[in-house]
mmCIF file of C-alpha atoms and ligand atoms in Angstrom:
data_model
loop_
_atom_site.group_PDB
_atom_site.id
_atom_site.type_symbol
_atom_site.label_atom_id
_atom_site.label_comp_id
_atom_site.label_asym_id
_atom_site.label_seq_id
_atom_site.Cartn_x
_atom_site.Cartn_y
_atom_site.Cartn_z
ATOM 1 C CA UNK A 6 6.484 3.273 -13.903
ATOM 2 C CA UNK A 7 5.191 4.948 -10.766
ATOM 3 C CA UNK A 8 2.075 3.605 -8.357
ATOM 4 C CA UNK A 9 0.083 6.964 -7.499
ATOM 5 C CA UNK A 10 -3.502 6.590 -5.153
ATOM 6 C CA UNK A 11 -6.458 9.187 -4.852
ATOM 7 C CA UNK A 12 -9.095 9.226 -3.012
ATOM 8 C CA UNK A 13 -12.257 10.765 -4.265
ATOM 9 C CA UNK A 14 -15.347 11.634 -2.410
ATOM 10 C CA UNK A 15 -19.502 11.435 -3.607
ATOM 11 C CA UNK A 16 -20.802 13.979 -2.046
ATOM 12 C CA UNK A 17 -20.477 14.088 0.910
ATOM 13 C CA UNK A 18 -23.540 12.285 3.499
ATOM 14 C CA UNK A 19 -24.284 12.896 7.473
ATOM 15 C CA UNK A 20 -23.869 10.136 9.713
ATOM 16 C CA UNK A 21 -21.682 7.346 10.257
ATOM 17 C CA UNK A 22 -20.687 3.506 11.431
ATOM 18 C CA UNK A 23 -17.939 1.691 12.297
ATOM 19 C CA UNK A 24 -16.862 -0.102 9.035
ATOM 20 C CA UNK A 25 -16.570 -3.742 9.735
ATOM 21 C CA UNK A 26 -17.462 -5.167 6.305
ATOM 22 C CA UNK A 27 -16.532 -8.684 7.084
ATOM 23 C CA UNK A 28 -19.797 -9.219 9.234
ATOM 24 C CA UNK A 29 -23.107 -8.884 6.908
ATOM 25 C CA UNK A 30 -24.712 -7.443 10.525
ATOM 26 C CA UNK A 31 -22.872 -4.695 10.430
ATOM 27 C CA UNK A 32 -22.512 -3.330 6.833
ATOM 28 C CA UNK A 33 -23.260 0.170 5.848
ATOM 29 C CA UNK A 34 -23.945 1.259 2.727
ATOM 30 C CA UNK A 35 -24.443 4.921 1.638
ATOM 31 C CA UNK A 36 -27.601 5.454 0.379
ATOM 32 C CA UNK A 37 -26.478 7.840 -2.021
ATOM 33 C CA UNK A 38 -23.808 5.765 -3.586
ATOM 34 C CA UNK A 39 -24.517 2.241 -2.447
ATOM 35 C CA UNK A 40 -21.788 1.099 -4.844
ATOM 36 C CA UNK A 41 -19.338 3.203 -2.749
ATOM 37 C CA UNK A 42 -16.492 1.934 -0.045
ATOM 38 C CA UNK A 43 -17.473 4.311 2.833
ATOM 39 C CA UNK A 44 -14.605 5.216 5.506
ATOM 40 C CA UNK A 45 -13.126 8.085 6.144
ATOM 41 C CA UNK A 46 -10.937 10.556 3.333
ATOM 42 C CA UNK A 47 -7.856 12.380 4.324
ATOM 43 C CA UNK A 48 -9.498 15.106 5.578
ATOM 44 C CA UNK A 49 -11.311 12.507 8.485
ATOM 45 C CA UNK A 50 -14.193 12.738 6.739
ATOM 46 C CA UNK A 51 -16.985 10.022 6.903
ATOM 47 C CA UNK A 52 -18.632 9.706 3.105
ATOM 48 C CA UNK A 53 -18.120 7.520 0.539
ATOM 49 C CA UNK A 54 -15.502 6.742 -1.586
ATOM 50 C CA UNK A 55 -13.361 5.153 -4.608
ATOM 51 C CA UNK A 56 -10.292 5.003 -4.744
ATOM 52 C CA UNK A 57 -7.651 5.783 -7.990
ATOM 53 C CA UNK A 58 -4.137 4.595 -8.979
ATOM 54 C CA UNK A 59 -2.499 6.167 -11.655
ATOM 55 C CA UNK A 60 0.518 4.087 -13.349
ATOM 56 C CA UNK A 61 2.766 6.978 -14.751
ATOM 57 C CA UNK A 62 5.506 6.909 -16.849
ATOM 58 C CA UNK A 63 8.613 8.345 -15.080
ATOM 59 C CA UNK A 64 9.929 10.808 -18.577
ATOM 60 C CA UNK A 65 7.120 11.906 -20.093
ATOM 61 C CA UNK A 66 4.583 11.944 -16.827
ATOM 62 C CA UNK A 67 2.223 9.786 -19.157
ATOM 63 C CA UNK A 68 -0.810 8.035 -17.507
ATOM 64 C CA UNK A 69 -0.111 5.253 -18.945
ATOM 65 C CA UNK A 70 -3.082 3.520 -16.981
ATOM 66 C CA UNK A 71 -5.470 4.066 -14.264
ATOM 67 C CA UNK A 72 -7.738 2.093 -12.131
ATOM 68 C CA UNK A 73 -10.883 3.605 -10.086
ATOM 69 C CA UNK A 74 -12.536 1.299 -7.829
ATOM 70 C CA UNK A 75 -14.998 0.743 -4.592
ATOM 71 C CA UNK A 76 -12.510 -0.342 -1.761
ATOM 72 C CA UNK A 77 -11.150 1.670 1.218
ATOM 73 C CA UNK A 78 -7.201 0.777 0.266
ATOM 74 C CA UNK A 79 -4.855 -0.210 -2.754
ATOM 75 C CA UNK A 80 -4.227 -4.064 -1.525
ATOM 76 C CA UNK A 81 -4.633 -5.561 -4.846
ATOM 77 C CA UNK A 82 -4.472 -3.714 -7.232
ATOM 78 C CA UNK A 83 -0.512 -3.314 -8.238
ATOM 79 C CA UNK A 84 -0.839 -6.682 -10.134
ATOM 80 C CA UNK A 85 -3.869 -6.077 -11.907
ATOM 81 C CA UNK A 86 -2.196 -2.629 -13.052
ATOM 82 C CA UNK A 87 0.832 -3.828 -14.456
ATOM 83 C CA UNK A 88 -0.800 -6.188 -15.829
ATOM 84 C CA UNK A 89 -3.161 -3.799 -17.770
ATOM 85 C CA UNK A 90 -0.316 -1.441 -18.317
ATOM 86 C CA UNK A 91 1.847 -4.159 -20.522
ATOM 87 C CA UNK A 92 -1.026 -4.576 -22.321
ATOM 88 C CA UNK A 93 -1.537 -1.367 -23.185
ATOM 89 C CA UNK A 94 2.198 -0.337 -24.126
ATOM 90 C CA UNK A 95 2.541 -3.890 -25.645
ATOM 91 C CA UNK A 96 5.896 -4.351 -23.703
ATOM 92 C CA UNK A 97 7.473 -5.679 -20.541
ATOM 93 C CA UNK A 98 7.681 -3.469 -17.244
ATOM 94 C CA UNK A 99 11.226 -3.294 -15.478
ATOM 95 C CA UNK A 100 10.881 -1.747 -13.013
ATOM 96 C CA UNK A 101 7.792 -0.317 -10.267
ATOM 97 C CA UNK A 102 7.977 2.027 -7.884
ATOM 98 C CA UNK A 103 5.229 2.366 -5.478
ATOM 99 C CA UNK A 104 4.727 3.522 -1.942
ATOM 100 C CA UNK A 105 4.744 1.363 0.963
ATOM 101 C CA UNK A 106 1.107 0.507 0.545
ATOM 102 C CA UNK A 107 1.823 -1.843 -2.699
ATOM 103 C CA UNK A 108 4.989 -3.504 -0.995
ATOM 104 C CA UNK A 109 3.124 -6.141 0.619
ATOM 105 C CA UNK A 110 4.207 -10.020 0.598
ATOM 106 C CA UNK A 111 1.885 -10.868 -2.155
ATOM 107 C CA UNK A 112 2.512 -7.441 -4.447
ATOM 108 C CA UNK A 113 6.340 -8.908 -4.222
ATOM 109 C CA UNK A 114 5.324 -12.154 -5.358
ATOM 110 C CA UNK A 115 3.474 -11.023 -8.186
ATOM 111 C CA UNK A 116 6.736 -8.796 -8.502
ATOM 112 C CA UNK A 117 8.583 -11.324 -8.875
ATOM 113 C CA UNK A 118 6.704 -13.800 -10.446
ATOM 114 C CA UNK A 119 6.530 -11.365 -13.426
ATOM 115 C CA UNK A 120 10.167 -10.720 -12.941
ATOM 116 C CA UNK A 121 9.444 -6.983 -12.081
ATOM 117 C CA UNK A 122 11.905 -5.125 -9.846
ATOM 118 C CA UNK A 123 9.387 -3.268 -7.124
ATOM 119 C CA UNK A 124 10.743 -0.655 -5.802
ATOM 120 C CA UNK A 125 8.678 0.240 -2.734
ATOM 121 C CA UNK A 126 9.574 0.936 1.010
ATOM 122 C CA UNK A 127 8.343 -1.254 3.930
ATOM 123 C CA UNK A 128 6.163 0.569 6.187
ATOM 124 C CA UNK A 129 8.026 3.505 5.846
ATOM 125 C CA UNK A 130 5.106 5.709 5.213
ATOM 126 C CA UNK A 131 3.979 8.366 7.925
ATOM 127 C CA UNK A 132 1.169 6.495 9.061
ATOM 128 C CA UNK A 133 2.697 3.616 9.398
ATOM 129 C CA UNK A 134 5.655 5.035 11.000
ATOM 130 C CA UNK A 135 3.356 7.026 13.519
ATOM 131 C CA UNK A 136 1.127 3.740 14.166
ATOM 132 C CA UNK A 137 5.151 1.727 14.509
ATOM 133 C CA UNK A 138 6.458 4.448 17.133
ATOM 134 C CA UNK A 139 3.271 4.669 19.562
ATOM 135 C CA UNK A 140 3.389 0.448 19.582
ATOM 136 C CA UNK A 141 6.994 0.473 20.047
ATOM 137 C CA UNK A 142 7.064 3.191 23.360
ATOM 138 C CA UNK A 143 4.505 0.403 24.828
ATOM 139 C CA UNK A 144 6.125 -2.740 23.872
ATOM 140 C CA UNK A 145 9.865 -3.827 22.465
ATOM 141 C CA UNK A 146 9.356 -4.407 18.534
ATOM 142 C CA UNK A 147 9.371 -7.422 16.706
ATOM 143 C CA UNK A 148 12.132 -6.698 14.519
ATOM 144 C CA UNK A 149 13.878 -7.233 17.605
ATOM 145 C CA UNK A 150 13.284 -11.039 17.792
ATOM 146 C CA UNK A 151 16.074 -12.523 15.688
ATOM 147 C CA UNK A 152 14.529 -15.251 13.280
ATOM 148 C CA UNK A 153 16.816 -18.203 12.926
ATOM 149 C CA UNK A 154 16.274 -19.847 9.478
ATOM 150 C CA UNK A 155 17.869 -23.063 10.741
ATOM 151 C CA UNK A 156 15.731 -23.482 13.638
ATOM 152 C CA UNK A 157 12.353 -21.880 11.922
ATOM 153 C CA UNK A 158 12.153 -20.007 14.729
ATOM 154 C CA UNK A 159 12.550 -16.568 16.732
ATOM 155 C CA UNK A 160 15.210 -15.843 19.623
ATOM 156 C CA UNK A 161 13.807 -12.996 21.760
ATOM 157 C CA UNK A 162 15.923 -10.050 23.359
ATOM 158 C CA UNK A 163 16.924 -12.098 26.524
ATOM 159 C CA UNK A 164 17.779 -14.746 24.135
ATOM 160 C CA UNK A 165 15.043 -17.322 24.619
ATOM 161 C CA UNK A 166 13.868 -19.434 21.283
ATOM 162 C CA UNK A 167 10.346 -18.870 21.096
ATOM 163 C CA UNK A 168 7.803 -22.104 20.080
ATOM 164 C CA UNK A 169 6.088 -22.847 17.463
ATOM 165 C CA UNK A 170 2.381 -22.320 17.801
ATOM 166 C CA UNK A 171 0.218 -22.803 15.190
ATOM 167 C CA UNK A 172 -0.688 -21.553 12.218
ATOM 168 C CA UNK A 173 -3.855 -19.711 10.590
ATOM 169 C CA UNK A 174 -4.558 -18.515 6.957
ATOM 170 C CA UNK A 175 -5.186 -14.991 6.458
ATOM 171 C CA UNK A 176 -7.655 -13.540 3.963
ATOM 172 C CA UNK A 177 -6.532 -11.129 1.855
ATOM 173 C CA UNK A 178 -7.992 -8.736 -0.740
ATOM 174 C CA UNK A 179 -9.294 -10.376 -4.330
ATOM 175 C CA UNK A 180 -10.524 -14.235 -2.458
ATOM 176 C CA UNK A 181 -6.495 -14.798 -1.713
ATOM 177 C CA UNK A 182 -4.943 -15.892 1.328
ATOM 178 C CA UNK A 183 -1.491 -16.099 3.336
ATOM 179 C CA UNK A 184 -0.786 -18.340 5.955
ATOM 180 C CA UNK A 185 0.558 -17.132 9.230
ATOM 181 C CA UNK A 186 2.364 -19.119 11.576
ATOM 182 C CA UNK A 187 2.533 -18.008 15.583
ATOM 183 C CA UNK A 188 5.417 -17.898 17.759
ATOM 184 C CA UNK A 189 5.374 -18.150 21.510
ATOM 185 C CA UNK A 190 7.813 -17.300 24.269
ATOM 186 C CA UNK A 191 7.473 -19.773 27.187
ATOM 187 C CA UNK A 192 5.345 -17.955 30.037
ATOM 188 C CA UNK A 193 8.234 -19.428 32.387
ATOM 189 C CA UNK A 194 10.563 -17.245 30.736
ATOM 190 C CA UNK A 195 8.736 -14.153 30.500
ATOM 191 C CA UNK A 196 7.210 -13.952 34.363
ATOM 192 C CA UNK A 197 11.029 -13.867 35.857
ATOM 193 C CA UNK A 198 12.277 -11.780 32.733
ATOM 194 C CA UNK A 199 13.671 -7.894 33.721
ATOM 195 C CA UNK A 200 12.609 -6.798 30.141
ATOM 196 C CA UNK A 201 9.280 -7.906 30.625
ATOM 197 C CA UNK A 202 7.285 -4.599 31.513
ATOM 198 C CA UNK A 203 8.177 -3.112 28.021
ATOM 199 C CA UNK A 204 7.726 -6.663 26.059
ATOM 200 C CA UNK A 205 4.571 -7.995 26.945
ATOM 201 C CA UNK A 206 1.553 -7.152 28.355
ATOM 202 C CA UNK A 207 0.973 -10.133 30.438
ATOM 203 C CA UNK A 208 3.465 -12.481 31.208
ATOM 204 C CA UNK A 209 1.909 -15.464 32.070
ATOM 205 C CA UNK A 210 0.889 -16.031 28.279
ATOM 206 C CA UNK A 211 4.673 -15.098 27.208
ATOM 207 C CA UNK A 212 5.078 -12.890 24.356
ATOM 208 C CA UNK A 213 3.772 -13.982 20.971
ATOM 209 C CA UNK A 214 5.207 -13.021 17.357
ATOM 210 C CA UNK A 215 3.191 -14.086 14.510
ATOM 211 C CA UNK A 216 5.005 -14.373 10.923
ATOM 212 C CA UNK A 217 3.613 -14.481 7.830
ATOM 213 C CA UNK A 218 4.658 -17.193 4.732
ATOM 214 C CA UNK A 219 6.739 -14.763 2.721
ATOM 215 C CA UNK A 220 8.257 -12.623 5.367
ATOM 216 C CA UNK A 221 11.652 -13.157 3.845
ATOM 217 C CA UNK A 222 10.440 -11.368 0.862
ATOM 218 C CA UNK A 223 9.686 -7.987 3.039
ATOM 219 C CA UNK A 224 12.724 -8.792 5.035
ATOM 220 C CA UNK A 225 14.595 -8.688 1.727
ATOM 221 C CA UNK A 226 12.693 -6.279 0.676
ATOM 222 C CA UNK A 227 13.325 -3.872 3.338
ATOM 223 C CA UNK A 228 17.468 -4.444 2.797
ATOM 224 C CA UNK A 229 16.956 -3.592 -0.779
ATOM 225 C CA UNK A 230 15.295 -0.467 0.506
ATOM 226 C CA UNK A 231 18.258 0.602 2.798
ATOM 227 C CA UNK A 232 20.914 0.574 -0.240
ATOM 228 C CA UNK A 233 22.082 3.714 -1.253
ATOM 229 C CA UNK A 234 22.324 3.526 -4.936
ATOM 230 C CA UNK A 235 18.429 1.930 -4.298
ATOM 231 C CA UNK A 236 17.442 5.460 -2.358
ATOM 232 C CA UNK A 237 19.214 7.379 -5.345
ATOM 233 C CA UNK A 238 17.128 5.780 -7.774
ATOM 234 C CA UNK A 239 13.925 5.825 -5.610
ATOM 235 C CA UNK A 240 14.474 9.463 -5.209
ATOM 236 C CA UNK A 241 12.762 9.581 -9.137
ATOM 237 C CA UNK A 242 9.317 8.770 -7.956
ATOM 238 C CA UNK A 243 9.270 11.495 -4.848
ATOM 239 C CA UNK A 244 10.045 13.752 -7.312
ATOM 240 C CA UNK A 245 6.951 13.229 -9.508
ATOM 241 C CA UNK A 246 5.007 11.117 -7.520
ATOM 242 C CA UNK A 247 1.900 13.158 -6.626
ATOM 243 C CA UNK A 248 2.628 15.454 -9.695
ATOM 244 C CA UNK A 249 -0.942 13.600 -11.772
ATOM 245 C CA UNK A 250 -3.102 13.924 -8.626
ATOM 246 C CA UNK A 251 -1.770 17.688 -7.658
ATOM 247 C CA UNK A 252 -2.746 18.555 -11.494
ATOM 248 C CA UNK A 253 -6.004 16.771 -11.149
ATOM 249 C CA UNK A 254 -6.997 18.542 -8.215
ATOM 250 C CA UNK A 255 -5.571 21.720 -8.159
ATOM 251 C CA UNK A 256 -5.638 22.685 -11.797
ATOM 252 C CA UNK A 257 -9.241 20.697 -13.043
ATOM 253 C CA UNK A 258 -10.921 20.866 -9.633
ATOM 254 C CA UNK A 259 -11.081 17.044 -9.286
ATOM 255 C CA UNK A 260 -12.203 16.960 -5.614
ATOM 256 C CA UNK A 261 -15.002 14.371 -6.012
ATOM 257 C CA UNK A 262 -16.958 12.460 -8.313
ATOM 258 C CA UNK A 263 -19.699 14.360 -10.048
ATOM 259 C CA UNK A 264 -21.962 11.399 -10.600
ATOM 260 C CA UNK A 265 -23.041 7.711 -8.808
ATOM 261 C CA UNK A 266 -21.951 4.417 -9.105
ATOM 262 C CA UNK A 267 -18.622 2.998 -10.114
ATOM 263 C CA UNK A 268 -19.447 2.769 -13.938
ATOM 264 C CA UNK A 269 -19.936 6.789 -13.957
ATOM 265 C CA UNK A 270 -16.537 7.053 -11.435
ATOM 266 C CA UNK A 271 -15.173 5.178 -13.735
ATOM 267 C CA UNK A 272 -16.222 7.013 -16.873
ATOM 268 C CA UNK A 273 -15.530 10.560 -15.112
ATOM 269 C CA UNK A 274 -11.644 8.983 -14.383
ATOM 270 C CA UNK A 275 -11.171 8.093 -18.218
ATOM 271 C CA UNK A 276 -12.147 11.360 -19.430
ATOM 272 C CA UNK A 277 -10.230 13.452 -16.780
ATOM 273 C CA UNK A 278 -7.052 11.071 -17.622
ATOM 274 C CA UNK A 279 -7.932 11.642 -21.250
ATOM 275 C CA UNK A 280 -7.467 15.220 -20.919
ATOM 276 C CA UNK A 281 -4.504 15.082 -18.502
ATOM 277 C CA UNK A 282 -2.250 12.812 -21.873
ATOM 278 C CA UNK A 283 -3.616 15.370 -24.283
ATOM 279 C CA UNK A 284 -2.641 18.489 -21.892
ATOM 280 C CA UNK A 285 0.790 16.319 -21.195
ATOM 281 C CA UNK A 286 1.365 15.252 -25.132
ATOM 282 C CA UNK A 287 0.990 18.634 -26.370
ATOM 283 C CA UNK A 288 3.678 19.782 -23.044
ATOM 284 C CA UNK A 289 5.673 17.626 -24.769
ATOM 285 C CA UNK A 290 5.349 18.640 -28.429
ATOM 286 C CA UNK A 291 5.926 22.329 -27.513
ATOM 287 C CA UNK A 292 8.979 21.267 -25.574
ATOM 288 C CA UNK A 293 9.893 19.173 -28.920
ATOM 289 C CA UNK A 294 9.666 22.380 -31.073
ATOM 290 C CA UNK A 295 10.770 24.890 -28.826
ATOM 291 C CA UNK A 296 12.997 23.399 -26.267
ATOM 292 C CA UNK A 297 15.054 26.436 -25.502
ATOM 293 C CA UNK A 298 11.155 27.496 -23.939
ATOM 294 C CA UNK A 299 10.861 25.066 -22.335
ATOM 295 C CA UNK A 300 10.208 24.964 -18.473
ATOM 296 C CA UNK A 301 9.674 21.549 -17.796
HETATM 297 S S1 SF4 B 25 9.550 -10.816 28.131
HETATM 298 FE FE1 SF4 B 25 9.665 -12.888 27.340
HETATM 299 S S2 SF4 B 25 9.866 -12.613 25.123
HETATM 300 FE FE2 SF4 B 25 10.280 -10.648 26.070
HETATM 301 S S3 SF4 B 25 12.483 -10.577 26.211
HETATM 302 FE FE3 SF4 B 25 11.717 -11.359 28.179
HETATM 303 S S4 SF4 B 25 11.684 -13.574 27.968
HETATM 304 FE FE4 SF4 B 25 11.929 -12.733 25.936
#
């Protein structure tokens, strides 16, 4: 099965505000769509929005499940879709594949505590990989600071083991949380250290790396990744991966929501996925009947 995302637009309103939910202060609502997650669409775009995930069969290009809802991101919702999907196929998932935006620590517990092989990069997509290049020219990555298992700790690139700190729990999407512990190099080491201009940006507080209850998972994860009968298999989803969404929009003209409010978003998703299986099923009976026609 194959993790897909959409974002759809309400039409489109003037006028915009930071979005920094977590403070009541400073919410903004549309009020056209007050249900709606506002933020910006690919196109930079200020309006609301919902967000889709398709789960698609990797054959057939089935939808065999969707999920439209109010929120500016997919954290969350891998779970909740394969759970949904076994129910509706009455079977057992094997395997996921999914962009980088479902691979976080808590998608691969849920992974694995369903014993579900998730196929996913770490941070590997162009954002990320944009966002990952302009922090490393300013400062020396963490993936640079060794972690020693033995020691629970980090060993920077001079070499220096780095102190335990402190920890702090994290919210996360859905009322869940992950703990993150913080790592600090002494400031004694950094002030006199030659690598210092590119590490940290001020040396008497010594370079801090935070790491979060799980990392070995991503860690692991991002191995798994790097194998090249992995890349051979993960090769399947690139080539089908945006195929629902490019039929969606190019061939129905699904470019935004034609009505308010989740329930209707929600509605407008069934019937569109509706008619994508029925345009897809009958693909696949033609192909059945004719195969020497077929083009797909
Ligand atoms: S600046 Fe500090 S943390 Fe960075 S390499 Fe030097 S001693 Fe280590």
């Amino acid at each position: 099965m194959r993790m897909q995302r959409l974002f759809v637009s309400t039409p489109r309103i003037l006028g915009r505000e930071s979005d920094t939910r977590k403070d009541p202060a400073k919410i903004v609502i549309s009020l056209s769509d007050p249900e709606a997650h506002l933020g910006r669409d690919k196109l930079k775009v200020y309006r609301p929005l919902y967000t889709v995930q398709y789960m698609i069969a990797p054959k057939s290009h089935l939808i065999m499940s969707y999920c439209c809802e109010a929120a500016a991101n997919d954290t969350g919702t891998l779970a909740p879709m394969i759970d949904k999907t076994q129910r509706i196929v009455g079977g057992k998932l094997r395997t996921v594949m999914a962009d980088a935006a479902y691979c976080t620590i808590l998608d691969l517990q849920d992974c694995q505590l369903r014993q579900i092989e998730l196929l996913a990069p770490v941070q590997s997509n162009s954002f990320t990989e944009s966002k990952t290049k302009k922090r490393v020219e300013r400062q020396i990555d963490r993936n640079q600071f060794a972690w020693d298992e033995t020691e629970r700790s980090y060993h920077c690139p001079a070499g220096h083991r780095l102190d335990y700190k402190g920890q702090e729990r994290k919210q996360r999407h859905g009322g869940r949380s992950i703990i993150q512990h913080r790592y600090r190099c002494s400031p004694s080491h950094c002030q006199g250290c030659e690598l210092a201009a590119r590490c940290v940006s001020n040396p008497s507080s010594g370079r801090t790396i935070k790491r979060l209850e799980g990392q070995e998972l991503i860690d692991g994860q991002r191995e798994t990744m790097n194998d090249e009968q992995v890349k051979e298999r993960y090769q399947l989803r690139g080539q089908t991966v945006e195929r629902g969404f490019a039929d969606a929009k190019g061939n129905r003209g699904f470019n935004r929501f034609h009505r308010r409010g989740l329930r209707r978003a929600r509605a407008e998703m069934g019937l569109l996925v509706l008619a994508q299986n029925i345009q897809i099923l009958d693909r696949l009976e033609r192909d059945d009947v004719k195969p020497e026609q077929s083009n797909t």
